[in-house]
mmCIF file of C-alpha atoms in Angstrom:
data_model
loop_
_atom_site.group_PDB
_atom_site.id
_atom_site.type_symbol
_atom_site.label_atom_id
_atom_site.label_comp_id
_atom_site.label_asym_id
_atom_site.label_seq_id
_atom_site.Cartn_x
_atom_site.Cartn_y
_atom_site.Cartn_z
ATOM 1 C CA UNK A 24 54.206 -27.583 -27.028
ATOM 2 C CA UNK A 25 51.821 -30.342 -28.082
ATOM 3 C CA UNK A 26 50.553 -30.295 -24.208
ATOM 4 C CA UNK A 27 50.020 -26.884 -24.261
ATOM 5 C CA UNK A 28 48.230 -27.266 -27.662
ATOM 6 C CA UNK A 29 45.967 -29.714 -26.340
ATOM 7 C CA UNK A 30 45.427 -27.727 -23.421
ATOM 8 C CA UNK A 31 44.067 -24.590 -25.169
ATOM 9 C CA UNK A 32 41.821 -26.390 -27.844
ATOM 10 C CA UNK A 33 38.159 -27.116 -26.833
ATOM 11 C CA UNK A 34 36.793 -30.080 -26.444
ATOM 12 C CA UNK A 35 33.855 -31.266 -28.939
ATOM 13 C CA UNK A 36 31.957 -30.624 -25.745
ATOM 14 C CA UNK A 37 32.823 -26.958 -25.164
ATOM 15 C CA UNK A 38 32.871 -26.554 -29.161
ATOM 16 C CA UNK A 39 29.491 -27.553 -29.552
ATOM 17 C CA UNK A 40 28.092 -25.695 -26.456
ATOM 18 C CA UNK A 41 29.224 -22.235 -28.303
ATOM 19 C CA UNK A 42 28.119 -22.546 -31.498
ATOM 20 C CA UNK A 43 24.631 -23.141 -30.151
ATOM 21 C CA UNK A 44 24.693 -20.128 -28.472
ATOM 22 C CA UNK A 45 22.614 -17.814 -29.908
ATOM 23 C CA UNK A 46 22.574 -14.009 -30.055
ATOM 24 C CA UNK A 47 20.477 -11.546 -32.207
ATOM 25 C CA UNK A 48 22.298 -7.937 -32.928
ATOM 26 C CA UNK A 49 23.607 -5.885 -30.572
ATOM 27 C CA UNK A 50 21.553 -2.465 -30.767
ATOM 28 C CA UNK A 51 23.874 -0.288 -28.607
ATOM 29 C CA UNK A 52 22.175 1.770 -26.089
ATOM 30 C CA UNK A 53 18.657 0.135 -26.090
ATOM 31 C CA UNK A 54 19.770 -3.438 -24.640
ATOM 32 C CA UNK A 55 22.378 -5.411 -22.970
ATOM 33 C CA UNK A 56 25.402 -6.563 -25.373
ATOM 34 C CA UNK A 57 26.576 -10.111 -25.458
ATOM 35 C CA UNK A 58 29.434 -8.844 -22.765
ATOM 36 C CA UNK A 59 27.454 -7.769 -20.754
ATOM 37 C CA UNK A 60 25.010 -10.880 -20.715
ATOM 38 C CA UNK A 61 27.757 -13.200 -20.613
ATOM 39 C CA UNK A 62 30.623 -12.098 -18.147
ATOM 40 C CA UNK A 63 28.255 -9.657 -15.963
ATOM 41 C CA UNK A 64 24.913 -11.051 -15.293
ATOM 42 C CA UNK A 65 24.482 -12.067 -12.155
ATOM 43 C CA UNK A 66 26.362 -9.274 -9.967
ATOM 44 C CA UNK A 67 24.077 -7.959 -7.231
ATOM 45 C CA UNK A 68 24.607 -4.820 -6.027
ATOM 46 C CA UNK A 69 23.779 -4.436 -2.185
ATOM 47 C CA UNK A 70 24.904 -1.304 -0.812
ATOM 48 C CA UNK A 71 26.327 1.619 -1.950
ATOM 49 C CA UNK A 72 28.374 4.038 0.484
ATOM 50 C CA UNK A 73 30.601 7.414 -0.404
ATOM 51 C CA UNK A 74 33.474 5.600 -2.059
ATOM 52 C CA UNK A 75 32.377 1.978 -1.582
ATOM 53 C CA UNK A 76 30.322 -0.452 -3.300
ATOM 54 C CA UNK A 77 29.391 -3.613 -1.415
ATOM 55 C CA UNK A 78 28.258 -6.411 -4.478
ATOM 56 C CA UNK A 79 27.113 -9.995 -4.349
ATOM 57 C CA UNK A 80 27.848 -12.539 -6.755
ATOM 58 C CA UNK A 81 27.188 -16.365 -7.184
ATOM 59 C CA UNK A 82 29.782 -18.487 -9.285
ATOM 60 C CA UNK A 83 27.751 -19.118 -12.630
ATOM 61 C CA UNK A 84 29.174 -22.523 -14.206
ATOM 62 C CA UNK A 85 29.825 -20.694 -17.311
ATOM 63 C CA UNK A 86 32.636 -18.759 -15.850
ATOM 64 C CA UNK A 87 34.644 -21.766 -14.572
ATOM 65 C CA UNK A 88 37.172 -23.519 -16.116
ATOM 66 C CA UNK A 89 38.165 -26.928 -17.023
ATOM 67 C CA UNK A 90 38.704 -27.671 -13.006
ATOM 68 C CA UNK A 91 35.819 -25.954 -12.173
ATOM 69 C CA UNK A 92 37.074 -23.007 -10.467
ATOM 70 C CA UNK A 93 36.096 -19.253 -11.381
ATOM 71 C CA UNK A 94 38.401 -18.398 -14.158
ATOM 72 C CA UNK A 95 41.146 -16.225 -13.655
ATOM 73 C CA UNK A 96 39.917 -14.379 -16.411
ATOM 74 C CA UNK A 97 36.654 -13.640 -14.627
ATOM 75 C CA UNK A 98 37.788 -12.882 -11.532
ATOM 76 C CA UNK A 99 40.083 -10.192 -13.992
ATOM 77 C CA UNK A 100 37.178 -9.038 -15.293
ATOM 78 C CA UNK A 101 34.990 -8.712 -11.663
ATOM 79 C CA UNK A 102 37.791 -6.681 -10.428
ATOM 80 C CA UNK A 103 38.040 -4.032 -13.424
ATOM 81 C CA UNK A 104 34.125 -3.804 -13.271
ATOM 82 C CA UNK A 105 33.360 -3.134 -9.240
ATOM 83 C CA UNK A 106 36.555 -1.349 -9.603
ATOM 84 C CA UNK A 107 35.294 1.177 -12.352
ATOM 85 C CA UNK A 108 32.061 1.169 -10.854
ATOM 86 C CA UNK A 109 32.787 2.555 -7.582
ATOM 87 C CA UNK A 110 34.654 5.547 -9.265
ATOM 88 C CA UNK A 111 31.627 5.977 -11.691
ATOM 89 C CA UNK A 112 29.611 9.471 -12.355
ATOM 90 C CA UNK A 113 26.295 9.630 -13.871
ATOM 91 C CA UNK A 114 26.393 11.611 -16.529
ATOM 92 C CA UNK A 115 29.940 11.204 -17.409
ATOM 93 C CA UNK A 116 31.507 9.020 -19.776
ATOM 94 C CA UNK A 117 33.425 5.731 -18.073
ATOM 95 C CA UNK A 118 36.906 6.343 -17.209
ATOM 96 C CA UNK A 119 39.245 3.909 -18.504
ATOM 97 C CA UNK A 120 41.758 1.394 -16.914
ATOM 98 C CA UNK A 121 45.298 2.277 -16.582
ATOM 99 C CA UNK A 122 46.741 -0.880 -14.835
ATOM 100 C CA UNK A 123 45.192 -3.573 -12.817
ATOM 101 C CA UNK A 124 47.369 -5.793 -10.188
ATOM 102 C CA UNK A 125 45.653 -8.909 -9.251
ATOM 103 C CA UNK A 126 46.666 -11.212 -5.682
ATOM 104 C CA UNK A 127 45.052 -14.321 -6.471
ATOM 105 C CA UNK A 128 45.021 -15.455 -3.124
ATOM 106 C CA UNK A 129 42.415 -18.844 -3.206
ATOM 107 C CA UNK A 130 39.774 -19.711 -5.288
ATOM 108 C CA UNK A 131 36.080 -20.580 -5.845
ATOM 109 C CA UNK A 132 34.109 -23.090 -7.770
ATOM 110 C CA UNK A 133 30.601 -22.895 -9.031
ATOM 111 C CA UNK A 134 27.541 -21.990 -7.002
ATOM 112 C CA UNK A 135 29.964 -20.464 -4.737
ATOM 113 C CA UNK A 136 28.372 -17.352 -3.242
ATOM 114 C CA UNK A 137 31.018 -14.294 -3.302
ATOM 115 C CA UNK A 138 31.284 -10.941 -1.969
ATOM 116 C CA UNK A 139 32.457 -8.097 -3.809
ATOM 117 C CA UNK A 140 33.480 -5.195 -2.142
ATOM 118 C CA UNK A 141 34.991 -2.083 -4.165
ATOM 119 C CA UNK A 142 36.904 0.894 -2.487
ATOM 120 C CA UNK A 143 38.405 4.099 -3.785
ATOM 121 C CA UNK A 144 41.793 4.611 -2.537
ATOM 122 C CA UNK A 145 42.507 8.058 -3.540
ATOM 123 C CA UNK A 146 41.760 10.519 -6.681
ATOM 124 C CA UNK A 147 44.002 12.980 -8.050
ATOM 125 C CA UNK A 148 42.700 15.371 -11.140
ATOM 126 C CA UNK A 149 41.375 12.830 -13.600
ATOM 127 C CA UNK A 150 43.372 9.491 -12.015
ATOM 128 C CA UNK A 151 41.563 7.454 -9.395
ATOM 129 C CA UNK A 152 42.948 4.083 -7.523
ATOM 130 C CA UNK A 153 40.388 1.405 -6.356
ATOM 131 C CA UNK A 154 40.772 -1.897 -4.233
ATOM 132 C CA UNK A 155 38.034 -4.659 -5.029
ATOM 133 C CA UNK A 156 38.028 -7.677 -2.618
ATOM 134 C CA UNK A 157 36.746 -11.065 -3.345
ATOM 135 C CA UNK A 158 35.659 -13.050 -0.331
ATOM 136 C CA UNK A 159 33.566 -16.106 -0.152
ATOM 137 C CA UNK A 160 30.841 -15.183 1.623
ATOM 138 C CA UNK A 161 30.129 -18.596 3.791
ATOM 139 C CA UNK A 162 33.954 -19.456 4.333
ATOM 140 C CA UNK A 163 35.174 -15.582 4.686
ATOM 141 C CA UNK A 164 38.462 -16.999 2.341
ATOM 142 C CA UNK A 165 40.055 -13.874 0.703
ATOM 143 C CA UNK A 166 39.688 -14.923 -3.072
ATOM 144 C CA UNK A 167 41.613 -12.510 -4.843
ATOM 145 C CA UNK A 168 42.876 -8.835 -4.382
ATOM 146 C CA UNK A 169 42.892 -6.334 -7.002
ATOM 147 C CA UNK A 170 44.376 -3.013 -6.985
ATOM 148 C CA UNK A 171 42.822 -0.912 -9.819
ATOM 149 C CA UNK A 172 44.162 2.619 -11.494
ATOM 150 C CA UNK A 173 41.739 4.345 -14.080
ATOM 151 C CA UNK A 174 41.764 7.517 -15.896
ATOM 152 C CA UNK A 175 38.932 10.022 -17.603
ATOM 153 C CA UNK A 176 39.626 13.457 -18.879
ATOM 154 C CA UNK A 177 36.346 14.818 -17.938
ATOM 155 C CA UNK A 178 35.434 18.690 -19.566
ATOM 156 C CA UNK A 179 34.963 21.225 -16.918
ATOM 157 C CA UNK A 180 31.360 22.093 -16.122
ATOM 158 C CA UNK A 181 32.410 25.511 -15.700
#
């Protein structure tokens, strides 16, 4: 238990590097949140097909972990945003996820330059399945595969 403890806790290091961080308000709608500033910036998007979105991204250091590798977490969080994204409507609200299933297969460290590729599987009244793939784009390595089921309840425009 005391490993595990030790584990978890941040170093001075990490401790210090958060609480300089500094972010004014959030003023929803008018700018990007800290979430979004954080955990998404950085995501290219390069082409966008009927039912596929085709995204580039560049390990950022701040989304590594203690080894140096892209978080688990992250790549988590990569695979529920291309995944909603390539499902997405303008105009209509976000749907929202169901379940996510997540192969991690290999992994990447920083500076690492990956490609994200996001697929609709099928859609059925308001439930839609996605695949997002995470390759590295100079090795071709398979990174991680997600699987992806969302759901919106969307008023007829009828």
């Amino acid at each position: 238990m005391d490993k595990a403890k030790a584990f978890l806790e941040p170093t001075q290091v990490e401790s210090d590097r958060v609480s300089s961080l500094a972010f004014p308000p959030h003023r929803f709608g008018a700018e990007f949140s800290f979430y979004q500033y954080y955990a998404l910036r950085g995501i290219r998007v390069d082409r966008v097909e009927p039912g596929q979105v085709f995204c580039s991204f560049k390990v950022p250091p701040r989304l590594t972990d203690r080894e140096g590798k892209l978080a688990s977490g992250a790549i988590a969080n990569l695979v529920d945003e291309v995944g909603g994204a390539v499902i997405y409507v303008e105009g209509l609200p976000m749907n929202v996820s169901v379940d996510m299933s997540i192969s991690f297969l290999s992994s990447a460290k920083a500076d690492d330059e990956l490609e994200i590729v996001g697929r609709v599987l099928g859609q059925k009244g308001g439930y839609s399945g996605t695949s997002v793939l995470l390759k590295n784009k100079t090795t071709g390595e398979l990174i991680a595969e997600g699987r992806h089921s969302l759901f919106g309840k969307h008023a007829s425009k009828i």
